[in-house]
Amino acid sequence: MKKEFVCIACPVGCRLTVWDEGGEVKVAGNTCPRGKAYGVQEFTAPMRTVTSSAPVKHGDQAMCSVKTDAPVPKDKVPDVLRAIRMIQIKAPVKVGECVLRDVAGTGANVVATRRVRDKKR
Amino acid sequence: MDRKVDVAVIGGGPAGLAAALKAHEAGARQVLVMERDSYPGGILQQCIHNGFGLHYFGEELTGPEYAQRFVDQVEHTDGIEVMLDTMVLSVSPDRVVTAVGKAGLITVQAGAVVLAMGCRERTRGALGIAGTRPAGVYTAGCAQRLVNMEGMMPGRRVVVLGSGDIGLIMARRMVWEGAKVEMVCELMPYSSGLNRNIVQCLEDNGIPLYFNTTVVEIHGQERVEGVTVAEVDPATRAPKMETARFVPCDTLLLSVGLIPENELTKGTGADMDPVTSGAVVDAARQTTAEGIFACGNVLHVHDLVDNVSREAAIAGENAAKYALGKLNKAETVRVMAQGGVRYVVPQRLVKGEGKAELYFRVGAAFKPARLTISCAERVLVSKKKLVMTPGEMEKAEIDLSQVDGDVTVRVEEG
């Protein structure tokens, strides 16, 4: 089955048509190799990095922003968000610190993207 | 006078922090950053999505991560002090900074000043949308701060007006936190947002985007109960009332443009550029008020923070030079926007040696675009680009030894 995408690699925004031809993924409409790579990835296994934010206990900030440390399959995004909503973070937190391992069975970890210090300093 | 510093930086966001670091590196011994929030990093702290730093750090970071890299460097630099919870009230033409903070009112005599106050969002008032004045009308950035930093949801059923990147990102953010986003309306026939955001924020989440469409009325007494949206005539932008329809919602998010926050700049007497709404600067990012420099979104609205960091380094370095008496006063020529070019920064150049980078924006989309930079009859740069759009800041380098008069930057179809 043919699928259509708008390429996101640059502002040109080529309209890509991608299809499977006997096991080989074909891309048409791209004007550069980056467009082809994007088309193949989006057709075979679309991936997204999830960013969100979670409440912190005893922190100098109410919330701590977080992200998955690797892109996760697009169809797993709702599960990842659900898991992030359940996280309880305790201050202090450093940037890059893991706050949830192997989120929703994706193999990716959720890590803090901001520093939150203890409330009493 | 409470104290003296070499360089005072107004604003502790990405521009201010990068300017302070570079000023210190360039020899300024005492650098003071004044920030009104209780944490440095500015607006990046609420931009929790990723995509920052690809150009500057060569990797993809979230806003807070990008900010933290600069915060860490500043904290490890003895000569830089960051004064938080401090609101600057005025900057005089002779560089006296008056501020109010934790310690009350303070005045600082600065050898040089870097203006890095950023920009703010256009609000409902600037658009003049008809209707009642209920709760539930927010700028997208305000909602972003509430959701991402304060942990509060501004509403459950949302219409977004404006398809710039902030609007697109907030549409996804609201869906991800459990709200229903009915639609994104865009007055223009195109989005100024990145394709990536249209795909990953709207298409991924099934949010419709309507071009040539705007909100013509807001309904509700205490709280927003809905909005009337209508298509507009693509030529005149006037709403076609026969297309008007009611869309039930409890929240309207506005992502309708950013305005450099230049109240302090005006007090310095610096010349302003009516197109950018920022100061007129030379390649050193010095305004026409001597010793006062500007960078980042207070100078012109950027689409990439990476460019803000670069521009701030230029301003910081030259501010330090000025404070140390190493920046000589020189005659300047004008840089003028022509054809499809809406504005160019810097607006002035000092004749001489070396290269200068010109940053500019077009007023409409060109596919393909032909860029010509010339000085009198002499063509300095002539090149073709597949596409130039208003949402994307363009850059070109010129050789200053070729410049002996006013420079024009021109873009046309072709």
Coordinates of C-alpha atoms in Angstrom, one line a residue:
Chain A
M1 CA 0.0 0.0 0.0
K2 CA 1.3 3.4 -0.9
K3 CA 1.6 6.0 1.9
E4 CA 2.2 9.8 1.6
F5 CA 4.3 11.9 3.9
V6 CA 5.5 15.5 4.0
C7 CA 9.3 15.3 4.5
I8 CA 10.4 17.1 7.7
A9 CA 14.2 17.0 7.0
C10 CA 14.2 20.7 5.8
P11 CA 11.9 23.6 5.1
V12 CA 11.3 22.5 1.4
G13 CA 8.8 19.9 2.7
C14 CA 8.9 17.5 -0.3
R15 CA 5.8 15.4 -0.7
L16 CA 6.9 11.8 -0.4
T17 CA 5.2 8.7 -1.7
V18 CA 6.5 5.5 -0.1
W19 CA 5.6 1.9 -0.9
D20 CA 6.7 -1.7 -0.6
E21 CA 7.8 -3.4 -3.8
G22 CA 8.6 -7.0 -3.2
G23 CA 10.1 -6.4 0.2
E24 CA 12.0 -3.3 -0.8
V25 CA 10.8 0.1 0.4
K26 CA 10.7 2.6 -2.4
V27 CA 10.5 6.4 -2.0
A28 CA 9.4 8.9 -4.7
G29 CA 9.1 12.7 -4.5
N30 CA 12.2 13.3 -2.5
T31 CA 14.9 15.6 -3.7
C32 CA 17.8 14.5 -1.5
P33 CA 19.1 11.4 0.4
R34 CA 17.8 12.7 3.7
G35 CA 14.3 12.6 2.3
K36 CA 14.6 9.0 1.2
A37 CA 15.9 8.0 4.7
Y38 CA 13.0 9.8 6.3
G39 CA 10.5 8.2 4.0
V40 CA 11.8 4.7 4.7
Q41 CA 11.9 5.2 8.5
E42 CA 8.4 6.7 8.6
F43 CA 7.0 3.9 6.4
T44 CA 8.6 1.0 8.2
A45 CA 8.9 2.1 11.9
P46 CA 8.0 5.7 12.8
M47 CA 9.7 6.8 16.0
R48 CA 9.2 9.8 18.3
T49 CA 11.0 11.2 21.2
V50 CA 8.5 12.0 24.0
T51 CA 8.9 15.1 26.1
S52 CA 6.7 16.0 29.1
S53 CA 6.9 17.2 32.6
A54 CA 6.2 15.6 36.0
P55 CA 5.5 16.9 39.5
V56 CA 8.4 17.0 42.0
K57 CA 8.2 16.6 45.7
H58 CA 10.1 19.0 48.0
G59 CA 11.6 20.8 45.0
D60 CA 12.3 24.5 44.4
Q61 CA 10.2 24.0 41.3
A62 CA 6.7 22.4 41.1
M63 CA 7.5 20.4 37.9
C64 CA 10.5 18.7 36.3
S65 CA 10.7 18.4 32.6
V66 CA 11.5 14.9 31.3
K67 CA 12.1 13.1 28.0
T68 CA 12.7 9.6 26.7
D69 CA 16.4 9.1 26.2
A70 CA 15.8 7.5 22.8
P71 CA 13.0 7.7 20.3
V72 CA 10.1 5.3 21.0
P73 CA 7.7 3.7 18.4
K74 CA 5.0 6.2 17.5
D75 CA 2.2 3.9 18.5
K76 CA 3.7 3.5 22.0
V77 CA 3.5 7.3 22.7
P78 CA 0.2 7.1 24.6
D79 CA 1.5 4.4 26.8
V80 CA 4.7 6.3 27.5
L81 CA 2.7 9.4 28.4
R82 CA 0.5 7.4 30.7
A83 CA 3.6 6.0 32.5
I84 CA 5.1 9.5 32.8
R85 CA 2.0 10.8 34.5
M86 CA 2.5 8.2 37.3
I87 CA 6.1 9.2 38.0
Q88 CA 6.8 10.6 41.5
I89 CA 10.1 12.6 41.4
K90 CA 11.8 13.6 44.6
A91 CA 14.2 16.6 44.6
P92 CA 17.0 17.1 44.1
V93 CA 17.2 16.0 40.5
K94 CA 20.1 16.6 38.0
V95 CA 19.8 17.0 34.2
G96 CA 20.1 13.5 32.6
E97 CA 19.1 11.6 35.8
C98 CA 16.9 8.6 35.1
V99 CA 13.5 8.9 36.7
L100 CA 11.9 5.8 35.0
R101 CA 13.6 2.8 33.5
D102 CA 12.4 0.9 30.3
V103 CA 9.2 3.0 30.0
A104 CA 6.2 1.0 28.7
G105 CA 8.5 -1.8 27.5
T106 CA 10.1 0.3 24.9
G107 CA 13.7 -0.1 26.2
A108 CA 14.0 3.7 26.5
N109 CA 14.4 5.4 29.9
V110 CA 12.7 8.6 31.0
V111 CA 15.3 11.2 32.1
A112 CA 15.1 14.6 33.7
T113 CA 15.8 17.5 31.4
R114 CA 16.0 20.2 34.1
R115 CA 17.7 20.6 37.4
V116 CA 15.4 20.8 40.4
R117 CA 17.0 21.6 43.8
D118 CA 15.8 20.8 47.2
K119 CA 13.3 23.3 48.5
K120 CA 15.3 24.3 51.6
R121 CA 18.7 25.5 50.5
Chain B
M1 CA 25.6 54.8 42.8
D2 CA 25.5 51.4 44.6
R3 CA 28.1 49.7 42.4
K4 CA 30.1 49.7 39.2
V5 CA 30.5 46.9 36.7
D6 CA 32.3 46.5 33.4
V7 CA 29.3 44.9 31.6
A8 CA 25.7 44.8 32.8
V9 CA 23.4 42.3 31.0
I10 CA 19.7 42.9 31.1
G11 CA 18.0 39.5 31.0
G12 CA 19.2 36.0 32.0
G13 CA 17.7 34.0 29.1
P14 CA 19.7 32.4 26.4
A15 CA 20.9 35.7 24.9
G16 CA 21.9 37.2 28.3
L17 CA 23.8 34.2 29.5
A18 CA 25.7 33.7 26.2
A19 CA 26.5 37.5 26.1
A20 CA 27.7 37.4 29.7
L21 CA 30.0 34.4 29.1
K22 CA 31.5 35.9 26.0
A23 CA 32.0 39.3 27.6
H24 CA 33.9 37.7 30.5
E25 CA 36.0 35.6 28.0
A26 CA 36.8 38.9 26.1
G27 CA 38.3 40.5 29.2
A28 CA 35.4 42.1 31.2
R29 CA 36.2 41.4 34.8
Q30 CA 32.9 42.2 36.4
V31 CA 29.8 41.1 34.5
L32 CA 26.4 41.4 36.1
V33 CA 23.3 39.7 34.7
M34 CA 19.9 40.9 36.0
E35 CA 17.0 38.6 35.6
R36 CA 13.4 39.1 36.7
D37 CA 12.5 35.4 37.1
S38 CA 13.7 33.3 40.1
Y39 CA 15.7 31.0 37.8
P40 CA 18.1 31.7 34.9
G41 CA 17.4 30.3 31.4
G42 CA 14.5 32.5 30.4
I43 CA 11.7 31.1 28.1
L44 CA 13.8 28.0 27.4
Q45 CA 12.7 26.6 30.8
Q46 CA 9.2 26.2 29.6
C47 CA 10.1 24.9 26.1
I48 CA 10.4 21.3 27.2
H49 CA 10.2 19.8 23.7
N50 CA 13.3 18.9 21.8
G51 CA 15.0 20.3 18.7
F52 CA 17.2 22.9 20.3
G53 CA 21.0 23.0 19.8
L54 CA 21.4 21.1 16.5
H55 CA 23.5 23.9 15.1
Y56 CA 25.2 25.2 18.2
F57 CA 26.0 21.9 20.0
G58 CA 25.5 19.5 17.1
E59 CA 22.9 17.5 19.1
E60 CA 19.3 17.7 19.8
L61 CA 18.4 19.1 23.2
T62 CA 15.2 20.2 25.0
G63 CA 14.9 23.8 26.0
P64 CA 15.8 23.3 29.7
E65 CA 18.9 21.2 28.7
Y66 CA 20.1 23.9 26.3
A67 CA 19.7 26.5 29.0
Q68 CA 21.4 24.4 31.7
R69 CA 24.6 24.2 29.6
F70 CA 24.9 28.0 29.8
V71 CA 23.7 28.2 33.4
D72 CA 26.5 25.6 34.4
Q73 CA 29.2 27.7 32.6
V74 CA 28.0 30.9 34.2
E75 CA 27.9 29.3 37.7
H76 CA 31.5 28.2 37.2
T77 CA 32.7 31.6 36.1
D78 CA 33.8 33.8 39.0
G79 CA 33.6 37.1 37.2
I80 CA 29.9 36.7 36.4
E81 CA 27.2 37.4 38.9
V82 CA 23.5 36.6 38.2
M83 CA 21.0 38.7 40.2
L84 CA 17.7 36.9 40.2
D85 CA 14.2 38.2 41.1
T86 CA 15.5 41.6 39.8
M87 CA 13.4 43.8 37.6
V88 CA 15.3 46.5 35.7
L89 CA 13.3 49.7 35.6
S90 CA 15.5 51.9 33.4
V91 CA 18.8 52.1 31.5
S92 CA 20.0 55.7 31.0
P93 CA 21.9 56.9 27.9
D94 CA 25.1 57.1 30.1
R95 CA 24.5 53.5 31.2
V96 CA 23.2 53.7 34.7
V97 CA 21.0 50.7 35.3
T98 CA 18.2 51.1 37.9
A99 CA 16.6 48.0 39.2
V100 CA 14.4 46.6 42.0
G101 CA 15.1 43.2 43.6
K102 CA 15.4 41.3 46.8
A103 CA 17.6 44.1 48.3
G104 CA 15.3 46.9 47.2
L105 CA 16.2 49.6 44.7
I106 CA 19.7 49.5 43.3
T107 CA 21.7 51.6 40.8
V108 CA 24.6 50.2 38.8
Q109 CA 27.0 52.2 36.6
A110 CA 28.0 49.9 33.7
G111 CA 30.9 50.4 31.4
A112 CA 28.7 48.8 28.7
V113 CA 25.2 47.4 28.7
V114 CA 23.9 44.4 26.8
L115 CA 20.1 44.5 26.3
A116 CA 18.8 40.9 26.2
M117 CA 15.2 41.2 27.4
G118 CA 13.7 38.9 24.8
C119 CA 10.2 39.3 23.5
R120 CA 6.6 38.9 24.5
E121 CA 3.5 37.5 22.9
R122 CA 0.8 39.4 21.1
T123 CA -2.4 39.2 23.0
R124 CA -6.1 39.3 22.2
G125 CA -6.1 43.0 22.6
A126 CA -3.7 43.4 19.7
L127 CA -6.0 41.4 17.4
G128 CA -9.3 43.1 18.4
I129 CA -11.4 39.9 18.4
A130 CA -15.0 40.7 19.0
G131 CA -17.2 39.1 21.7
T132 CA -17.3 38.8 25.5
R133 CA -14.3 38.8 27.9
P134 CA -14.5 35.5 29.7
A135 CA -11.7 33.5 31.3
G136 CA -10.1 30.9 29.1
V137 CA -8.3 33.1 26.6
Y138 CA -4.5 32.5 26.9
T139 CA -1.5 33.2 24.9
A140 CA 0.1 29.9 23.9
G141 CA 3.3 30.7 25.8
C142 CA 1.3 31.5 29.0
A143 CA -0.4 28.1 28.7
Q144 CA 2.9 26.5 28.1
R145 CA 4.3 27.9 31.3
L146 CA 1.2 26.8 33.2
V147 CA 1.3 23.2 31.9
N148 CA 5.0 22.6 31.8
M149 CA 6.3 24.5 34.8
E150 CA 3.3 25.1 37.2
G151 CA 1.6 21.8 36.5
M152 CA -1.8 23.4 35.8
M153 CA -4.1 22.7 32.9
P154 CA -5.7 25.8 31.4
G155 CA -8.6 24.0 29.9
R156 CA -10.1 20.8 28.4
R157 CA -11.5 21.7 25.0
V158 CA -9.2 23.9 23.0
V159 CA -9.1 26.0 19.8
V160 CA -5.7 27.3 18.8
L161 CA -5.5 30.5 16.7
G162 CA -2.2 30.8 14.8
S163 CA 0.0 28.0 13.4
G164 CA 3.4 29.3 14.4
D165 CA 5.7 26.8 16.2
I166 CA 4.5 27.7 19.7
G167 CA 0.8 27.2 18.6
L168 CA 1.6 23.8 17.0
I169 CA 3.7 22.6 20.0
M170 CA 1.0 23.7 22.5
A171 CA -1.7 21.9 20.4
R172 CA 0.2 18.7 20.9
R173 CA 1.0 19.4 24.5
M174 CA -2.6 19.9 25.4
V175 CA -3.6 16.7 23.7
W176 CA -0.8 14.8 25.5
E177 CA -2.1 16.1 28.8
G178 CA -5.6 14.9 28.1
A179 CA -7.3 17.9 26.5
K180 CA -9.3 17.8 23.2
V181 CA -7.9 20.2 20.6
E182 CA -10.7 21.0 18.1
M183 CA -8.6 22.8 15.5
V184 CA -5.8 25.1 14.7
C185 CA -6.9 28.2 12.7
E186 CA -4.4 30.1 10.5
L187 CA -5.2 33.4 9.0
M188 CA -2.6 33.0 6.2
P189 CA -2.7 30.5 3.4
Y190 CA 0.5 28.9 4.9
S191 CA 1.9 28.1 8.3
S192 CA 5.0 29.9 9.6
G193 CA 5.7 26.8 11.7
L194 CA 8.2 24.0 10.7
N195 CA 7.0 21.1 8.6
R196 CA 8.3 18.9 11.4
N197 CA 5.8 20.5 13.9
I198 CA 2.9 20.3 11.4
V199 CA 3.6 16.6 11.0
Q200 CA 4.6 15.6 14.6
C201 CA 2.3 17.9 16.5
L202 CA -0.9 18.1 14.4
E203 CA -1.0 15.1 12.0
D204 CA 0.3 12.6 14.6
N205 CA -2.5 13.7 17.0
G206 CA -5.3 14.1 14.4
I207 CA -5.7 17.8 14.9
P208 CA -7.1 19.6 11.8
L209 CA -5.4 22.8 10.5
Y210 CA -7.5 25.3 8.6
F211 CA -5.8 27.9 6.5
N212 CA -7.3 31.3 5.5
T213 CA -9.4 30.9 8.7
T214 CA -9.6 33.0 11.8
V215 CA -11.6 33.5 15.1
V216 CA -14.1 36.3 14.6
E217 CA -15.9 36.1 18.0
I218 CA -15.4 34.8 21.5
H219 CA -18.5 33.6 23.4
G220 CA -19.2 32.9 27.1
Q221 CA -19.9 34.9 30.3
E222 CA -17.6 33.6 33.1
R223 CA -15.7 31.1 31.0
V224 CA -15.2 30.6 27.2
E225 CA -18.1 28.6 25.9
G226 CA -17.1 28.6 22.2
V227 CA -15.7 30.7 19.4
T228 CA -17.0 31.6 16.0
V229 CA -14.5 30.8 13.2
A230 CA -14.8 32.0 9.6
E231 CA -12.8 31.7 6.5
V232 CA -11.2 34.9 5.2
D233 CA -10.8 36.3 1.7
P234 CA -7.2 35.3 0.8
A235 CA -6.6 38.7 -0.9
T236 CA -8.0 41.1 1.7
R237 CA -8.0 38.8 4.9
A238 CA -11.5 40.0 5.6
P239 CA -13.7 37.4 7.2
K240 CA -16.4 35.8 4.9
M241 CA -19.3 35.8 7.3
E242 CA -21.3 33.4 5.3
T243 CA -18.7 30.7 6.3
A244 CA -19.0 31.5 10.0
R245 CA -19.6 28.6 12.3
F246 CA -19.7 28.1 16.1
V247 CA -17.1 25.8 17.6
P248 CA -17.8 24.8 21.3
C249 CA -14.6 25.0 23.5
D250 CA -13.6 26.3 26.9
T251 CA -10.2 27.6 25.9
L252 CA -8.7 29.7 23.2
L253 CA -4.9 29.7 22.8
L254 CA -3.4 32.5 20.8
S255 CA -0.1 32.0 18.9
V256 CA -0.2 35.2 16.8
G257 CA 3.2 36.7 16.9
L258 CA 6.0 38.0 19.1
I259 CA 7.0 41.5 19.9
P260 CA 10.5 42.4 21.1
E261 CA 10.2 43.9 24.6
N262 CA 11.9 47.2 24.1
E263 CA 10.6 49.6 26.8
L264 CA 14.0 49.9 28.4
T265 CA 15.7 50.4 25.0
K266 CA 13.6 53.4 24.2
G267 CA 14.7 55.0 27.4
T268 CA 18.3 54.9 26.2
G269 CA 17.5 57.0 23.2
A270 CA 18.6 54.3 20.7
D271 CA 17.2 54.5 17.2
M272 CA 14.5 51.8 16.6
D273 CA 13.8 49.8 13.5
P274 CA 10.0 50.0 12.8
V275 CA 10.1 46.6 11.0
T276 CA 11.9 44.5 13.6
S277 CA 10.5 46.5 16.5
G278 CA 14.1 46.3 17.9
A279 CA 17.0 48.7 18.0
V280 CA 19.1 49.6 15.0
V281 CA 22.5 48.0 15.4
D282 CA 25.8 47.7 13.6
A283 CA 27.7 44.4 13.1
A284 CA 29.0 44.6 16.6
R285 CA 25.4 44.7 17.8
Q286 CA 25.9 48.2 19.2
T287 CA 22.9 50.4 19.1
T288 CA 23.0 54.1 18.2
A289 CA 23.2 54.8 22.0
E290 CA 26.9 54.4 22.6
G291 CA 28.1 51.5 24.7
I292 CA 24.6 49.9 24.7
F293 CA 24.4 46.6 22.8
A294 CA 21.4 44.4 22.0
C295 CA 21.0 40.7 21.0
G296 CA 18.5 37.9 20.9
N297 CA 14.7 38.3 20.6
V298 CA 14.8 41.9 21.9
L299 CA 16.7 42.8 18.7
H300 CA 14.6 40.8 16.3
V301 CA 12.5 37.6 16.7
H302 CA 14.6 34.5 16.0
D303 CA 13.3 31.1 15.1
L304 CA 16.4 29.2 16.4
V305 CA 17.9 29.7 19.8
D306 CA 21.2 28.6 18.2
N307 CA 21.3 31.9 16.3
V308 CA 20.5 33.8 19.5
S309 CA 23.5 32.3 21.2
R310 CA 25.7 33.3 18.3
E311 CA 24.4 36.8 18.1
A312 CA 24.7 37.2 21.9
A313 CA 28.3 36.2 21.7
I314 CA 29.0 39.0 19.2
A315 CA 27.2 41.6 21.4
G316 CA 29.0 40.3 24.6
E317 CA 32.4 40.4 23.0
N318 CA 32.0 43.9 21.7
A319 CA 30.4 45.1 25.0
A320 CA 33.5 44.0 26.8
K321 CA 35.7 45.7 24.2
Y322 CA 33.8 48.9 24.6
A323 CA 34.0 48.8 28.4
L324 CA 37.8 48.3 28.1
G325 CA 38.1 51.1 25.7
K326 CA 39.0 48.9 22.7
L327 CA 36.1 49.5 20.5
N328 CA 36.7 52.6 18.4
K329 CA 34.0 54.8 17.1
A330 CA 33.7 54.5 13.3
E331 CA 31.6 55.8 10.4
T332 CA 28.9 53.4 9.3
V333 CA 27.0 52.7 6.1
R334 CA 23.4 51.5 5.9
V335 CA 22.1 48.0 5.0
M336 CA 18.8 48.2 3.3
A337 CA 16.1 45.6 2.6
Q338 CA 14.7 45.5 -1.0
G339 CA 12.3 43.4 -3.0
G340 CA 11.0 40.5 -1.0
V341 CA 13.3 41.2 2.0
R342 CA 11.4 42.4 5.0
Y343 CA 14.4 43.4 7.2
V344 CA 18.1 42.9 7.6
V345 CA 20.1 42.8 10.9
P346 CA 22.6 44.5 11.3
Q347 CA 21.1 47.6 9.8
R348 CA 24.5 49.4 9.8
L349 CA 28.0 48.2 8.9
V350 CA 31.5 49.7 9.6
K351 CA 33.6 49.8 6.5
G352 CA 36.8 47.9 6.8
E353 CA 38.4 44.4 6.7
G354 CA 37.0 41.0 7.4
K355 CA 33.6 39.5 6.9
A356 CA 30.2 40.3 8.2
E357 CA 27.2 38.1 8.5
L358 CA 23.8 39.5 7.5
Y359 CA 20.6 38.0 8.9
F360 CA 17.4 38.7 7.1
R361 CA 13.8 37.5 6.6
V362 CA 11.5 37.6 3.6
G363 CA 8.0 38.8 3.7
A364 CA 6.4 36.0 1.6
A365 CA 7.4 32.6 0.4
F366 CA 9.8 32.4 -2.7
K367 CA 10.2 29.1 -4.6
P368 CA 12.8 29.3 -5.8
A369 CA 14.5 32.5 -4.5
R370 CA 17.3 34.6 -5.9
L371 CA 19.3 36.6 -3.4
T372 CA 21.4 39.6 -4.5
I373 CA 23.5 41.7 -2.1
S374 CA 25.1 44.7 -3.7
C375 CA 27.0 47.9 -2.9
A376 CA 26.1 50.6 -5.5
E377 CA 26.7 48.8 -8.8
R378 CA 28.9 46.1 -7.4
V379 CA 27.3 42.7 -6.7
L380 CA 28.7 41.2 -3.5
V381 CA 26.6 38.0 -3.3
S382 CA 24.4 36.4 -5.8
K383 CA 22.9 33.0 -5.1
K384 CA 19.8 30.9 -5.6
K385 CA 17.9 28.9 -3.0
L386 CA 15.2 26.3 -3.5
V387 CA 12.9 28.0 -1.0
M388 CA 12.8 31.0 1.3
T389 CA 9.9 31.4 3.7
P390 CA 8.9 34.1 6.2
G391 CA 9.3 31.6 9.1
E392 CA 12.9 30.9 8.3
M393 CA 15.7 33.4 9.1
E394 CA 18.3 33.6 6.3
K395 CA 21.9 34.3 6.5
A396 CA 24.6 35.6 4.1
E397 CA 28.2 36.6 4.5
I398 CA 29.8 39.6 2.8
D399 CA 33.3 40.8 2.4
L400 CA 33.6 44.2 4.1
S401 CA 36.6 45.2 2.0
Q402 CA 34.2 45.4 -0.9
V403 CA 31.9 47.8 1.0
D404 CA 32.3 51.5 0.4
G405 CA 28.8 52.7 0.6
D406 CA 25.2 51.6 1.4
V407 CA 24.5 47.9 1.0
T408 CA 21.2 46.5 -0.4
V409 CA 19.9 43.0 0.2
R410 CA 17.3 41.9 -2.3
V411 CA 15.3 38.7 -2.9
E412 CA 13.1 38.0 -5.9
E413 CA 11.5 35.0 -7.6
G414 CA 13.8 33.0 -9.8

